[in-house]
mmCIF file of C-alpha atoms in Angstrom:
data_model
loop_
_atom_site.group_PDB
_atom_site.id
_atom_site.type_symbol
_atom_site.label_atom_id
_atom_site.label_comp_id
_atom_site.label_asym_id
_atom_site.label_seq_id
_atom_site.Cartn_x
_atom_site.Cartn_y
_atom_site.Cartn_z
ATOM 1 C CA UNK A 12 98.395 -34.383 147.022
ATOM 2 C CA UNK A 13 100.101 -30.894 147.030
ATOM 3 C CA UNK A 14 103.858 -31.125 147.222
ATOM 4 C CA UNK A 15 104.296 -27.427 148.030
ATOM 5 C CA UNK A 16 101.908 -24.889 149.357
ATOM 6 C CA UNK A 17 102.554 -21.131 150.163
ATOM 7 C CA UNK A 18 99.716 -19.434 151.915
ATOM 8 C CA UNK A 19 99.641 -15.685 152.442
ATOM 9 C CA UNK A 20 103.395 -15.313 152.600
ATOM 10 C CA UNK A 21 105.017 -11.934 152.789
ATOM 11 C CA UNK A 22 108.567 -10.648 152.961
ATOM 12 C CA UNK A 23 110.033 -7.168 153.486
ATOM 13 C CA UNK A 24 113.608 -5.965 153.308
ATOM 14 C CA UNK A 25 113.632 -2.633 154.993
ATOM 15 C CA UNK A 26 111.297 -0.369 153.005
ATOM 16 C CA UNK A 27 111.156 -2.790 150.135
ATOM 17 C CA UNK A 28 108.043 -4.976 150.274
ATOM 18 C CA UNK A 29 109.279 -8.023 148.061
ATOM 19 C CA UNK A 30 106.469 -10.432 148.590
ATOM 20 C CA UNK A 31 102.712 -9.472 149.236
ATOM 21 C CA UNK A 32 100.282 -12.074 150.470
ATOM 22 C CA UNK A 33 101.588 -14.808 148.070
ATOM 23 C CA UNK A 34 99.639 -18.045 147.845
ATOM 24 C CA UNK A 35 100.108 -20.905 145.451
ATOM 25 C CA UNK A 36 100.339 -24.622 145.512
ATOM 26 C CA UNK A 37 102.253 -27.233 143.415
ATOM 27 C CA UNK A 38 100.743 -30.767 142.898
ATOM 28 C CA UNK A 39 102.908 -33.800 143.074
ATOM 29 C CA UNK A 40 104.669 -34.998 139.945
ATOM 30 C CA UNK A 41 104.114 -31.743 137.980
ATOM 31 C CA UNK A 42 106.445 -29.080 136.536
ATOM 32 C CA UNK A 43 105.316 -25.831 137.989
ATOM 33 C CA UNK A 44 106.491 -22.642 136.239
ATOM 34 C CA UNK A 45 107.259 -19.782 138.623
ATOM 35 C CA UNK A 46 107.297 -16.831 136.306
ATOM 36 C CA UNK A 47 108.216 -13.234 136.696
ATOM 37 C CA UNK A 48 110.529 -10.550 135.462
ATOM 38 C CA UNK A 49 114.080 -10.407 136.889
ATOM 39 C CA UNK A 50 113.776 -8.842 140.418
ATOM 40 C CA UNK A 51 110.088 -9.878 140.841
ATOM 41 C CA UNK A 52 110.732 -11.786 143.950
ATOM 42 C CA UNK A 53 111.195 -15.342 142.716
ATOM 43 C CA UNK A 54 114.572 -15.966 144.222
ATOM 44 C CA UNK A 55 113.279 -14.574 147.634
ATOM 45 C CA UNK A 56 110.383 -16.893 147.687
ATOM 46 C CA UNK A 57 112.588 -19.896 146.910
ATOM 47 C CA UNK A 58 114.887 -18.982 149.661
ATOM 48 C CA UNK A 59 111.860 -18.820 152.077
ATOM 49 C CA UNK A 60 110.890 -22.438 150.940
ATOM 50 C CA UNK A 61 114.415 -23.529 151.555
ATOM 51 C CA UNK A 62 114.347 -21.973 155.034
ATOM 52 C CA UNK A 63 117.359 -19.696 154.254
ATOM 53 C CA UNK A 64 115.231 -16.594 155.004
ATOM 54 C CA UNK A 65 112.486 -16.074 157.571
ATOM 55 C CA UNK A 66 109.070 -14.754 156.294
ATOM 56 C CA UNK A 67 107.288 -11.897 157.750
ATOM 57 C CA UNK A 68 103.953 -13.714 157.614
ATOM 58 C CA UNK A 69 102.115 -16.628 156.207
ATOM 59 C CA UNK A 70 102.960 -20.471 156.090
ATOM 60 C CA UNK A 71 105.031 -22.639 153.815
ATOM 61 C CA UNK A 72 104.446 -26.452 153.619
ATOM 62 C CA UNK A 73 106.654 -28.947 151.797
ATOM 63 C CA UNK A 74 105.098 -32.485 151.584
ATOM 64 C CA UNK A 75 102.557 -31.314 154.345
ATOM 65 C CA UNK A 76 105.254 -30.327 156.805
ATOM 66 C CA UNK A 77 105.893 -26.723 157.850
ATOM 67 C CA UNK A 78 109.162 -25.033 156.736
ATOM 68 C CA UNK A 79 111.108 -23.564 159.644
ATOM 69 C CA UNK A 80 113.803 -20.823 159.112
ATOM 70 C CA UNK A 81 117.256 -22.249 159.671
ATOM 71 C CA UNK A 82 117.915 -25.964 159.892
ATOM 72 C CA UNK A 83 114.614 -27.129 158.477
ATOM 73 C CA UNK A 84 113.746 -30.854 158.296
ATOM 74 C CA UNK A 85 111.792 -30.280 155.035
ATOM 75 C CA UNK A 86 115.047 -29.668 153.126
ATOM 76 C CA UNK A 87 115.551 -33.369 153.200
ATOM 77 C CA UNK A 88 112.883 -33.473 150.783
ATOM 78 C CA UNK A 89 114.216 -30.901 148.469
ATOM 79 C CA UNK A 90 116.873 -30.611 145.686
ATOM 80 C CA UNK A 91 118.160 -27.179 144.792
ATOM 81 C CA UNK A 92 119.729 -25.753 141.582
ATOM 82 C CA UNK A 93 120.683 -22.139 141.990
ATOM 83 C CA UNK A 94 120.918 -19.853 138.988
ATOM 84 C CA UNK A 95 124.726 -20.080 139.049
ATOM 85 C CA UNK A 96 125.808 -23.352 140.594
ATOM 86 C CA UNK A 97 129.528 -23.653 141.993
ATOM 87 C CA UNK A 98 131.685 -26.623 141.912
ATOM 88 C CA UNK A 99 135.134 -27.753 142.855
ATOM 89 C CA UNK A 100 136.638 -27.352 139.463
ATOM 90 C CA UNK A 101 139.476 -29.967 139.923
ATOM 91 C CA UNK A 102 137.014 -32.830 140.352
ATOM 92 C CA UNK A 103 135.307 -34.780 137.616
ATOM 93 C CA UNK A 104 131.550 -35.069 137.547
ATOM 94 C CA UNK A 105 131.649 -38.506 138.982
ATOM 95 C CA UNK A 106 134.076 -37.331 141.747
ATOM 96 C CA UNK A 107 131.812 -34.583 142.681
ATOM 97 C CA UNK A 108 128.554 -36.550 142.933
ATOM 98 C CA UNK A 109 130.457 -39.012 145.015
ATOM 99 C CA UNK A 110 131.612 -36.218 147.291
ATOM 100 C CA UNK A 111 127.997 -34.834 147.541
ATOM 101 C CA UNK A 112 126.867 -38.302 148.503
ATOM 102 C CA UNK A 113 129.441 -38.591 151.229
ATOM 103 C CA UNK A 114 128.683 -35.146 152.855
ATOM 104 C CA UNK A 115 124.943 -35.992 152.865
ATOM 105 C CA UNK A 116 125.351 -39.374 154.647
ATOM 106 C CA UNK A 117 124.230 -41.477 151.600
ATOM 107 C CA UNK A 118 125.204 -45.186 151.731
ATOM 108 C CA UNK A 119 128.249 -45.742 149.395
ATOM 109 C CA UNK A 120 126.355 -48.309 147.264
ATOM 110 C CA UNK A 121 123.367 -46.111 146.984
ATOM 111 C CA UNK A 122 125.581 -43.247 145.969
ATOM 112 C CA UNK A 123 127.336 -45.202 143.228
ATOM 113 C CA UNK A 124 123.925 -46.351 141.807
ATOM 114 C CA UNK A 125 122.366 -42.851 141.758
ATOM 115 C CA UNK A 126 125.578 -41.350 140.300
ATOM 116 C CA UNK A 127 125.688 -43.632 137.322
ATOM 117 C CA UNK A 128 121.965 -43.272 136.754
ATOM 118 C CA UNK A 129 122.127 -39.479 136.870
ATOM 119 C CA UNK A 130 125.413 -39.083 134.858
ATOM 120 C CA UNK A 131 123.534 -41.136 132.117
ATOM 121 C CA UNK A 132 120.491 -38.927 132.349
ATOM 122 C CA UNK A 133 122.500 -35.618 132.049
ATOM 123 C CA UNK A 134 125.108 -37.004 129.498
ATOM 124 C CA UNK A 135 128.166 -36.279 131.642
ATOM 125 C CA UNK A 136 129.967 -39.570 131.746
ATOM 126 C CA UNK A 137 133.680 -39.452 131.417
ATOM 127 C CA UNK A 138 136.859 -38.050 133.200
ATOM 128 C CA UNK A 139 136.747 -34.604 132.108
ATOM 129 C CA UNK A 140 137.516 -32.041 134.877
ATOM 130 C CA UNK A 141 134.752 -29.557 135.759
ATOM 131 C CA UNK A 142 137.064 -26.528 135.048
ATOM 132 C CA UNK A 143 136.639 -27.405 131.262
ATOM 133 C CA UNK A 144 132.882 -27.451 131.433
ATOM 134 C CA UNK A 145 130.611 -25.092 129.508
ATOM 135 C CA UNK A 146 127.784 -23.276 131.253
ATOM 136 C CA UNK A 147 125.260 -25.843 129.980
ATOM 137 C CA UNK A 148 127.294 -28.726 131.183
ATOM 138 C CA UNK A 149 127.568 -27.150 134.744
ATOM 139 C CA UNK A 150 123.778 -26.664 134.693
ATOM 140 C CA UNK A 151 123.205 -30.312 133.855
ATOM 141 C CA UNK A 152 125.739 -31.377 136.606
ATOM 142 C CA UNK A 153 123.869 -29.090 138.922
ATOM 143 C CA UNK A 154 120.595 -30.893 138.253
ATOM 144 C CA UNK A 155 122.280 -34.155 138.788
ATOM 145 C CA UNK A 156 123.566 -33.016 142.145
ATOM 146 C CA UNK A 157 120.124 -31.724 143.109
ATOM 147 C CA UNK A 158 118.483 -35.031 142.170
ATOM 148 C CA UNK A 159 121.093 -37.346 143.835
ATOM 149 C CA UNK A 160 119.275 -37.980 147.092
ATOM 150 C CA UNK A 161 115.910 -38.559 145.362
ATOM 151 C CA UNK A 162 114.240 -35.436 146.470
ATOM 152 C CA UNK A 163 110.403 -35.070 146.239
ATOM 153 C CA UNK A 164 110.749 -31.558 145.232
ATOM 154 C CA UNK A 165 113.275 -30.030 142.803
ATOM 155 C CA UNK A 166 113.689 -26.273 142.750
ATOM 156 C CA UNK A 167 115.361 -24.733 139.948
ATOM 157 C CA UNK A 168 116.180 -20.950 139.900
ATOM 158 C CA UNK A 169 116.415 -19.546 136.358
ATOM 159 C CA UNK A 170 118.192 -22.698 134.928
ATOM 160 C CA UNK A 171 118.100 -21.754 131.330
ATOM 161 C CA UNK A 172 118.422 -17.974 131.436
ATOM 162 C CA UNK A 173 122.193 -17.967 130.280
ATOM 163 C CA UNK A 174 122.060 -20.819 127.904
ATOM 164 C CA UNK A 175 122.140 -20.966 124.200
ATOM 165 C CA UNK A 176 119.107 -22.714 122.479
ATOM 166 C CA UNK A 177 120.846 -26.143 122.214
ATOM 167 C CA UNK A 178 121.753 -25.966 125.945
ATOM 168 C CA UNK A 179 118.270 -24.783 126.840
ATOM 169 C CA UNK A 180 116.751 -27.780 125.051
ATOM 170 C CA UNK A 181 119.005 -30.214 126.701
ATOM 171 C CA UNK A 182 118.127 -28.931 130.204
ATOM 172 C CA UNK A 183 114.464 -28.772 129.511
ATOM 173 C CA UNK A 184 114.308 -32.324 128.323
ATOM 174 C CA UNK A 185 116.226 -33.378 131.479
ATOM 175 C CA UNK A 186 113.521 -31.625 133.713
ATOM 176 C CA UNK A 187 110.733 -33.121 131.753
ATOM 177 C CA UNK A 188 112.237 -36.606 132.303
ATOM 178 C CA UNK A 189 112.734 -35.844 136.055
ATOM 179 C CA UNK A 190 108.932 -35.257 136.375
ATOM 180 C CA UNK A 191 108.225 -39.134 136.713
ATOM 181 C CA UNK A 192 110.157 -39.207 140.026
ATOM 182 C CA UNK A 193 109.902 -35.767 141.411
ATOM 183 C CA UNK A 194 107.882 -32.448 141.460
ATOM 184 C CA UNK A 195 109.651 -29.531 139.789
ATOM 185 C CA UNK A 196 109.372 -25.888 140.820
ATOM 186 C CA UNK A 197 110.891 -24.053 137.683
ATOM 187 C CA UNK A 198 111.522 -20.300 138.094
ATOM 188 C CA UNK A 199 111.967 -18.490 134.899
ATOM 189 C CA UNK A 200 111.243 -15.370 132.867
ATOM 190 C CA UNK A 201 111.358 -17.247 129.434
ATOM 191 C CA UNK A 202 107.679 -17.909 128.598
ATOM 192 C CA UNK A 203 108.484 -20.327 125.777
ATOM 193 C CA UNK A 204 110.199 -22.634 128.293
ATOM 194 C CA UNK A 205 107.046 -22.558 130.354
ATOM 195 C CA UNK A 206 104.874 -23.468 127.423
ATOM 196 C CA UNK A 207 107.128 -26.254 126.463
ATOM 197 C CA UNK A 208 107.372 -28.399 129.684
ATOM 198 C CA UNK A 209 105.132 -26.702 132.510
ATOM 199 C CA UNK A 210 101.882 -28.357 133.534
ATOM 200 C CA UNK A 211 100.866 -25.207 135.710
ATOM 201 C CA UNK A 212 102.392 -21.824 136.350
ATOM 202 C CA UNK A 213 101.986 -18.767 138.539
ATOM 203 C CA UNK A 214 102.995 -15.283 137.543
ATOM 204 C CA UNK A 215 104.631 -13.057 140.181
ATOM 205 C CA UNK A 216 104.511 -9.262 139.676
ATOM 206 C CA UNK A 217 105.266 -6.460 142.102
ATOM 207 C CA UNK A 218 105.457 -9.103 144.906
ATOM 208 C CA UNK A 219 101.967 -10.490 144.137
ATOM 209 C CA UNK A 220 100.613 -13.414 142.252
ATOM 210 C CA UNK A 221 98.679 -11.926 139.410
ATOM 211 C CA UNK A 222 97.915 -15.012 137.348
ATOM 212 C CA UNK A 223 98.043 -18.844 138.056
ATOM 213 C CA UNK A 224 96.531 -22.046 136.801
ATOM 214 C CA UNK A 225 97.200 -24.901 134.459
ATOM 215 C CA UNK A 226 98.679 -24.192 131.053
ATOM 216 C CA UNK A 227 95.370 -25.275 129.471
ATOM 217 C CA UNK A 228 93.408 -22.814 131.526
ATOM 218 C CA UNK A 229 95.840 -20.092 130.673
ATOM 219 C CA UNK A 230 95.452 -20.850 126.977
ATOM 220 C CA UNK A 231 91.745 -20.439 127.413
ATOM 221 C CA UNK A 232 92.289 -16.888 128.825
ATOM 222 C CA UNK A 233 94.427 -15.900 125.821
ATOM 223 C CA UNK A 234 92.902 -13.266 123.498
ATOM 224 C CA UNK A 235 92.545 -14.607 119.869
ATOM 225 C CA UNK A 236 92.869 -12.517 116.758
ATOM 226 C CA UNK A 237 92.037 -12.997 112.992
ATOM 227 C CA UNK A 238 94.632 -12.092 110.357
ATOM 228 C CA UNK A 239 93.410 -11.013 106.931
ATOM 229 C CA UNK A 240 95.316 -10.415 103.745
ATOM 230 C CA UNK A 241 93.571 -8.527 100.965
ATOM 231 C CA UNK A 242 94.320 -8.829 97.319
ATOM 232 C CA UNK A 243 94.350 -5.111 96.857
ATOM 233 C CA UNK A 244 95.841 -2.325 98.867
ATOM 234 C CA UNK A 245 92.843 0.005 98.410
ATOM 235 C CA UNK A 246 90.600 -2.693 99.716
ATOM 236 C CA UNK A 247 92.466 -2.960 102.869
ATOM 237 C CA UNK A 248 92.494 0.907 103.180
ATOM 238 C CA UNK A 249 88.714 0.826 102.796
ATOM 239 C CA UNK A 250 88.175 -1.730 105.579
ATOM 240 C CA UNK A 251 90.421 0.302 107.842
ATOM 241 C CA UNK A 252 88.304 3.446 107.252
ATOM 242 C CA UNK A 253 84.938 1.679 107.716
ATOM 243 C CA UNK A 254 86.094 -0.452 110.755
ATOM 244 C CA UNK A 255 88.315 1.623 113.132
ATOM 245 C CA UNK A 256 88.862 -1.473 115.388
ATOM 246 C CA UNK A 257 90.984 -3.046 112.638
ATOM 247 C CA UNK A 258 94.744 -2.743 112.693
ATOM 248 C CA UNK A 259 96.945 -2.510 109.648
ATOM 249 C CA UNK A 260 99.697 -5.061 109.136
ATOM 250 C CA UNK A 261 102.045 -4.605 106.250
ATOM 251 C CA UNK A 262 100.698 -3.336 102.870
ATOM 252 C CA UNK A 263 97.546 -5.464 102.452
ATOM 253 C CA UNK A 264 97.201 -7.069 105.799
ATOM 254 C CA UNK A 265 94.686 -6.435 108.819
ATOM 255 C CA UNK A 266 94.385 -7.565 112.240
ATOM 256 C CA UNK A 267 91.034 -8.110 113.823
ATOM 257 C CA UNK A 268 91.254 -8.646 117.676
ATOM 258 C CA UNK A 269 87.436 -8.792 118.237
ATOM 259 C CA UNK A 270 87.099 -12.171 116.528
ATOM 260 C CA UNK A 271 83.277 -12.076 117.307
ATOM 261 C CA UNK A 272 82.985 -9.248 114.754
ATOM 262 C CA UNK A 273 84.271 -11.286 111.974
ATOM 263 C CA UNK A 274 80.797 -12.045 110.486
ATOM 264 C CA UNK A 275 80.035 -8.351 110.233
ATOM 265 C CA UNK A 276 83.349 -7.773 108.506
ATOM 266 C CA UNK A 277 82.757 -10.607 105.986
ATOM 267 C CA UNK A 278 79.284 -9.384 105.259
ATOM 268 C CA UNK A 279 80.682 -5.924 104.278
ATOM 269 C CA UNK A 280 83.384 -7.606 102.143
ATOM 270 C CA UNK A 281 80.735 -9.849 100.403
ATOM 271 C CA UNK A 282 78.475 -6.815 99.669
ATOM 272 C CA UNK A 283 81.319 -4.892 98.089
ATOM 273 C CA UNK A 284 82.828 -7.942 96.412
ATOM 274 C CA UNK A 285 86.326 -7.358 98.048
ATOM 275 C CA UNK A 286 88.912 -9.958 97.273
ATOM 276 C CA UNK A 287 90.658 -11.663 100.176
ATOM 277 C CA UNK A 288 93.705 -13.767 99.796
ATOM 278 C CA UNK A 289 93.870 -15.239 103.325
ATOM 279 C CA UNK A 290 91.978 -15.320 106.408
ATOM 280 C CA UNK A 291 93.818 -17.040 109.448
ATOM 281 C CA UNK A 292 92.810 -17.431 113.131
ATOM 282 C CA UNK A 293 95.764 -16.426 115.301
ATOM 283 C CA UNK A 294 96.189 -17.615 118.852
ATOM 284 C CA UNK A 295 98.234 -15.122 120.939
ATOM 285 C CA UNK A 296 101.344 -16.396 122.760
ATOM 286 C CA UNK A 297 101.682 -16.854 126.512
ATOM 287 C CA UNK A 298 103.808 -13.910 126.414
ATOM 288 C CA UNK A 299 100.960 -11.652 125.243
ATOM 289 C CA UNK A 300 98.929 -12.818 128.391
ATOM 290 C CA UNK A 301 101.964 -12.171 130.582
ATOM 291 C CA UNK A 302 102.283 -8.731 129.348
ATOM 292 C CA UNK A 303 98.672 -8.082 129.680
ATOM 293 C CA UNK A 304 98.388 -9.114 133.311
ATOM 294 C CA UNK A 305 101.276 -6.810 134.177
ATOM 295 C CA UNK A 306 99.758 -3.834 132.384
ATOM 296 C CA UNK A 307 102.372 -3.670 129.665
#
C-alpha cells in the first residue's frame, strides 16, 4: 500500500512557480529520499503534505485519505521533524515528551511507555536540561517527539544538514530503526545519506521530479567507467593520442567512460605490448547521476 501519494501537485508564490506537476508515491515501511538542492521546493512540498499550505492544483493522499488545507485529519497519521526544531529549553527531554503527550491528548500511561521507549531509542535518558543540548541531541529529541504518537508517516526536513559525521550517523541509525514501525519521508541534499538508508528516492529540480525509483534501479542507471594505470607515462600519452575518448588522470592514469570500448583498447595495447599496472571497473556515485539529471 502507498502511504503517501502526490499526484500532479503544483504551487506558485506570486511569479515564482515552486512546484510544477509533481507526482510520486511512498510505499509503507520504506525510507524515501526526497532529494534536491537547497531551494528546490522540498520544504514547500512537505508543508503541502502537512496541510500548512494550499496547493494550486493536484491531490495529496496520506494513508489513502485526502489532505485538506488547514486543520486536516491526516495529520493524526504524521510525525514531523523540521530542519531546526524548537523546544522549551528549561525542560528535560523526559519532561518535554510528557508535555507533548498531554497536549496531544495521549493517555498518561501510554505517554510514559512511549517516552521511555523513545528516549532509549535516541539515547537521551537523564535529567539534563535541553538548553545544554548539542544540535545533534536536539535533532534526536525532535525525532522522539515526532514518533511519540506512533505516526504511520514520519516527515524529516533536512535532519542531517547541520550535523557533524558522528551526529549524522546517530540520526541515520535512528531513522533506519524507525522503518520497522513507520514510513519515513527523508528530505535531504546529502546524497551519501540517501545511499546509506533509503529504499527509494525522487529528485526534485526546478520544481519538477526529474528522477525517481528504487535505489537499485538508480544504481543500474549510473554510468560506469574503467580506470587504467599504465607502467610508462609515454604509453599513457600514446593511448590518449590514439583514443581521444580517453581522459587523463594523474601521470600514468586513464579513464575510459565508454566501458564497451575496453576490448578495442586492450587489443591495441596487446598489439603494441604496452604494460599496464592496473585495470579497475569504477561505479559512479549517486552524486554523479544527480548532477547529470540536473544538467551540471
